[in-house]
Amino acid sequence: MDIEQLIPEFNAFQQEFPDFDLFIILASDGEVLYSSNPEKVNPEETRSLMHAWLKRESACMFGQKRYPILSWEPLQFAARNVKGKDALVGTITQSSYYLLAHLKAGAELAPAIGAIQLNRKFWKLI
């Protein structure tokens, strides 16, 4: 995985879907392999988030906010913060890494659709 080649892909994806404002690549244990904004990412929270996704828990914490999980299938993940109206979406990639993205509050894109779009774009790239 060459991060330098992925950055333009993230930028192009964000141009097409401007509701996305953060991209994180994670190992299955929650280790952060890349973040488009490292200041917004807490490794403790990413480990907890991956645990919640893989163990099918009802909610996860991210950015000190609680996100009830809407979908935690092996292929994709979607969670929405009810109070803030923002969302987290994710997908597994062909190389068995996990791509997580943040959808801004008030996003037009539904979380489950956001996860599908991530998978379509990044399955083979990561």
XYZ file of N, CA and C in Angstrom:
378
model
N 0.851 -1.176 0.000
C 0.000 0.000 0.000
C 0.893 1.235 0.000
N 0.749 2.057 -1.015
C 1.525 3.286 -1.134
C 0.622 4.477 -0.810
N 0.807 5.026 0.374
C -0.031 6.130 0.843
C 0.054 7.328 -0.095
N 1.234 7.615 -0.599
C 1.407 8.778 -1.479
C 0.537 8.663 -2.732
N 0.307 7.460 -3.211
C -0.565 7.273 -4.371
C -2.040 7.357 -3.986
N -2.340 7.094 -2.724
C -3.736 7.134 -2.277
C -4.246 8.545 -2.019
N -3.373 9.451 -1.634
C -3.806 10.810 -1.283
C -4.571 11.470 -2.432
N -4.073 11.428 -3.689
C -4.877 12.006 -4.780
C -6.223 11.292 -4.973
N -6.257 9.995 -4.693
C -7.521 9.251 -4.799
C -8.519 9.714 -3.739
N -8.031 9.942 -2.514
C -8.903 10.470 -1.462
C -9.416 11.857 -1.849
N -8.524 12.698 -2.388
C -8.922 14.049 -2.795
C -9.978 14.012 -3.897
N -9.787 13.148 -4.891
C -10.766 13.029 -5.980
C -12.106 12.517 -5.449
N -12.058 11.550 -4.547
C -13.278 11.010 -3.951
C -14.007 12.101 -3.173
N -13.246 12.913 -2.466
C -13.835 13.994 -1.679
C -14.443 15.071 -2.586
N -13.872 15.277 -3.767
C -14.468 16.210 -4.725
C -15.824 15.686 -5.210
N -15.886 14.381 -5.437
C -17.130 13.771 -5.901
C -18.169 13.688 -4.782
N -17.704 13.425 -3.574
C -18.577 13.289 -2.403
C -18.072 14.223 -1.298
N -18.431 15.517 -1.365
C -17.874 16.508 -0.432
C -18.315 16.345 1.022
N -19.259 15.452 1.291
C -19.694 15.239 2.675
C -18.648 14.497 3.509
N -17.673 13.860 2.860
C -16.607 13.162 3.582
C -15.534 14.163 4.000
N -15.104 14.101 5.269
C -14.057 15.033 5.697
C -12.892 14.378 6.436
N -12.879 13.059 6.544
C -11.781 12.370 7.219
C -11.707 10.940 6.702
N -10.485 10.496 6.396
C -10.253 9.120 5.958
C -9.191 8.503 6.857
N -9.429 7.272 7.299
C -8.487 6.563 8.165
C -8.356 5.134 7.647
N -7.123 4.664 7.507
C -6.882 3.267 7.161
C -6.424 2.567 8.430
N -7.096 1.458 8.752
C -6.833 0.737 9.996
C -6.505 -0.729 9.735
N -5.683 -1.282 10.611
C -5.504 -2.732 10.659
C -6.674 -3.295 11.466
N -6.863 -4.592 11.442
C -8.010 -5.190 12.139
C -7.966 -4.985 13.651
N -6.778 -4.730 14.201
C -6.671 -4.470 15.639
C -6.869 -2.995 15.983
N -7.168 -2.158 14.972
C -7.396 -0.740 15.200
C -6.161 0.122 15.059
N -5.015 -0.485 14.726
C -3.804 0.306 14.517
C -4.023 1.251 13.339
N -3.685 2.525 13.539
C -3.854 3.531 12.492
C -2.673 3.443 11.532
N -2.965 3.127 10.276
C -1.939 3.047 9.242
C -1.838 4.353 8.470
N -2.944 5.090 8.404
C -2.980 6.394 7.734
C -4.191 7.158 8.237
N -4.033 8.464 8.354
C -5.154 9.342 8.652
C -4.982 10.627 7.853
N -6.048 11.081 7.222
C -5.985 12.339 6.480
C -5.910 13.534 7.422
N -6.246 13.338 8.690
C -6.130 14.386 9.705
C -5.773 13.725 11.038
N -4.468 13.478 11.268
C -4.045 12.750 12.473
C -4.492 13.381 13.792
N -4.717 14.692 13.803
C -5.130 15.362 15.037
C -6.523 14.933 15.489
N -7.337 14.446 14.565
C -8.701 14.029 14.905
C -8.801 12.554 15.275
N -7.670 11.852 15.267
C -7.698 10.406 15.460
C -7.000 10.020 16.757
N -7.713 9.295 17.598
C -7.186 8.792 18.856
C -7.011 7.279 18.708
N -5.768 6.777 18.782
C -5.547 5.337 18.601
C -6.364 4.459 19.551
N -6.607 4.935 20.746
C -7.430 4.173 21.689
C -8.864 4.028 21.159
N -9.385 5.110 20.594
C -10.738 5.068 20.036
C -10.812 4.189 18.788
N -9.765 4.206 17.964
C -9.808 3.370 16.755
C -9.759 1.892 17.117
N -9.014 1.545 18.151
C -9.004 0.148 18.603
C -10.394 -0.252 19.105
N -10.999 0.623 19.878
C -12.338 0.368 20.405
C -13.371 0.297 19.274
N -13.232 1.171 18.297
C -14.153 1.181 17.168
C -14.062 -0.114 16.369
N -12.845 -0.574 16.087
C -12.683 -1.825 15.348
C -13.239 -3.003 16.145
N -13.037 -2.973 17.448
C -13.599 -4.031 18.295
C -15.130 -4.034 18.172
N -15.733 -2.834 18.236
C -17.193 -2.725 18.132
C -17.687 -3.226 16.778
N -16.964 -2.889 15.708
C -17.357 -3.332 14.365
C -17.268 -4.853 14.252
N -16.126 -5.402 14.616
C -15.897 -6.832 14.410
C -16.672 -7.715 15.387
N -16.966 -7.185 16.570
C -17.712 -7.965 17.573
C -19.201 -7.627 17.582
N -19.624 -6.806 16.637
C -21.037 -6.448 16.463
C -21.658 -5.844 17.720
N -20.965 -4.878 18.280
C -21.512 -4.174 19.436
C -22.552 -3.160 18.968
N -23.334 -2.646 19.878
C -24.438 -1.763 19.499
C -24.013 -0.325 19.233
N -22.845 0.080 19.733
C -22.391 1.463 19.552
C -20.874 1.524 19.693
N -20.316 2.642 19.238
C -18.883 2.878 19.397
C -18.678 4.342 19.772
N -17.490 4.656 20.234
C -17.125 6.029 20.579
C -16.067 6.505 19.593
N -16.198 7.759 19.160
C -15.199 8.362 18.288
C -15.280 9.871 18.470
N -14.145 10.501 18.687
C -14.143 11.944 18.907
C -14.953 12.338 20.123
N -14.941 11.493 21.131
C -15.674 11.682 22.382
C -17.188 11.768 22.170
N -17.662 11.159 21.077
C -19.096 11.101 20.807
C -19.499 9.640 20.628
N -20.726 9.353 21.009
C -21.260 7.992 20.877
C -21.974 7.855 19.534
N -21.671 6.776 18.842
C -22.279 6.482 17.546
C -22.994 5.130 17.608
N -24.321 5.111 17.663
C -25.025 3.840 17.533
C -24.730 3.240 16.147
N -24.454 1.963 16.121
C -24.071 1.306 14.874
C -25.326 0.852 14.129
N -25.431 1.292 12.882
C -26.565 0.945 12.028
C -26.319 -0.353 11.271
N -25.061 -0.573 10.873
C -24.702 -1.756 10.091
C -23.266 -2.132 10.410
N -23.039 -3.382 10.771
C -21.677 -3.825 11.084
C -21.410 -5.167 10.426
N -21.670 -5.219 9.146
C -21.405 -6.415 8.361
C -19.900 -6.567 8.160
N -19.428 -7.754 7.813
C -17.990 -7.922 7.576
C -17.459 -6.996 6.479
N -18.284 -6.704 5.469
C -17.841 -5.880 4.351
C -17.935 -4.393 4.629
N -18.940 -3.969 5.380
C -19.114 -2.536 5.592
C -19.655 -2.219 6.982
N -19.513 -0.943 7.329
C -19.849 -0.452 8.658
C -20.517 0.908 8.496
N -21.535 1.189 9.282
C -22.163 2.506 9.284
C -22.677 2.800 10.688
N -22.391 4.003 11.168
C -22.843 4.435 12.492
C -23.168 5.925 12.421
N -24.187 6.348 13.155
C -24.579 7.760 13.122
C -24.691 8.295 14.545
N -24.151 9.487 14.738
C -24.312 10.184 16.003
C -25.650 10.916 15.941
N -26.578 10.512 16.773
C -27.935 11.045 16.717
C -27.956 12.533 17.049
N -27.209 12.937 18.047
C -27.230 14.332 18.475
C -26.546 15.243 17.458
N -25.364 14.855 17.005
C -24.606 15.707 16.093
C -24.952 15.529 14.632
N -25.665 14.461 14.304
C -26.089 14.154 12.939
C -24.938 13.842 11.982
N -23.753 13.570 12.518
C -22.650 13.139 11.663
C -22.597 11.618 11.690
N -21.740 11.038 10.847
C -21.718 9.579 10.740
C -20.308 9.069 10.490
N -20.106 7.809 10.825
C -18.889 7.077 10.497
C -19.290 5.949 9.563
N -18.513 5.765 8.510
C -18.762 4.659 7.588
C -17.437 3.974 7.308
N -17.506 2.712 6.970
C -16.270 1.993 6.708
C -16.479 0.814 5.788
N -15.364 0.319 5.287
C -15.368 -0.855 4.432
C -14.051 -1.596 4.595
N -14.098 -2.893 4.393
C -12.863 -3.662 4.349
C -12.337 -3.554 2.917
N -11.027 -3.709 2.748
C -10.427 -3.626 1.421
C -9.898 -4.994 1.002
N -9.493 -5.081 -0.245
C -8.994 -6.338 -0.794
C -7.791 -6.863 -0.010
N -6.989 -5.969 0.544
C -5.799 -6.380 1.296
C -6.091 -6.591 2.781
N -7.365 -6.636 3.145
C -7.825 -6.874 4.521
C -7.511 -5.740 5.487
N -7.313 -4.536 4.963
C -7.268 -3.351 5.811
C -8.677 -2.780 5.859
N -8.903 -1.880 6.788
C -10.215 -1.273 6.951
C -10.104 0.215 6.668
N -10.992 0.717 5.836
C -11.039 2.141 5.533
C -12.247 2.717 6.248
N -11.998 3.688 7.082
C -13.047 4.357 7.837
C -13.096 5.808 7.379
N -14.288 6.353 7.253
C -14.437 7.747 6.849
C -15.510 8.409 7.707
N -15.377 9.717 7.851
C -16.337 10.508 8.618
C -17.192 11.299 7.640
N -18.503 11.253 7.845
C -19.446 12.067 7.082
C -19.845 13.254 7.945
N -19.765 14.442 7.381
C -20.106 15.666 8.102
C -21.567 15.655 8.552
N -21.847 16.458 9.567
C -23.230 16.628 10.021
C -24.067 17.184 8.876
N -25.258 16.659 8.723
C -26.152 17.126 7.672
C -25.815 16.608 6.288
N -24.984 15.592 6.207
C -24.590 15.037 4.906
C -25.814 14.548 4.139
N -25.807 14.788 2.837
C -26.892 14.305 1.987
C -26.803 12.800 1.770
N -25.598 12.281 1.827
C -25.347 10.865 1.588
C -25.721 10.050 2.829
N -26.565 9.056 2.671
C -26.920 8.177 3.790
C -25.700 7.345 4.182
N -25.513 7.048 5.469
C -24.331 6.297 5.898
C -24.124 4.975 5.163
N -25.165 4.185 4.977
C -24.998 2.893 4.297
C -24.549 3.088 2.851
N -25.063 4.109 2.184
C -24.658 4.409 0.807
C -23.215 4.899 0.796
N -22.831 5.674 1.796
C -21.443 6.128 1.902
C -20.479 4.964 2.015
N -20.847 3.956 2.799
C -19.994 2.769 2.939
C -19.874 2.024 1.613
N -20.961 1.947 0.875
C -20.929 1.286 -0.438
C -20.029 2.053 -1.400
N -20.130 3.372 -1.405
C -19.287 4.188 -2.289
C -17.808 4.027 -1.941
N -17.488 3.980 -0.647
C -16.097 3.741 -0.229
C -15.601 2.410 -0.771
N -16.424 1.387 -0.635
C -16.026 0.063 -1.095
C -15.800 0.042 -2.598
N -16.703 0.646 -3.353
C -16.570 0.675 -4.819
C -15.273 1.346 -5.251
N -14.937 2.437 -4.595
C -13.759 3.212 -4.995
C -12.455 2.584 -4.516
N -12.418 2.108 -3.269
C -11.136 1.775 -2.647
C -10.863 0.284 -2.470
N -11.788 -0.598 -2.835
C -11.583 -2.038 -2.656
C -10.251 -2.486 -3.230
N -9.974 -2.134 -4.465
C -8.749 -2.596 -5.126
C -7.547 -1.690 -4.875
N -7.779 -0.466 -4.425
C -6.684 0.494 -4.263
C -5.908 0.315 -2.967
N -6.545 -0.281 -1.967
C -5.884 -0.420 -0.661
C -5.720 -1.897 -0.357
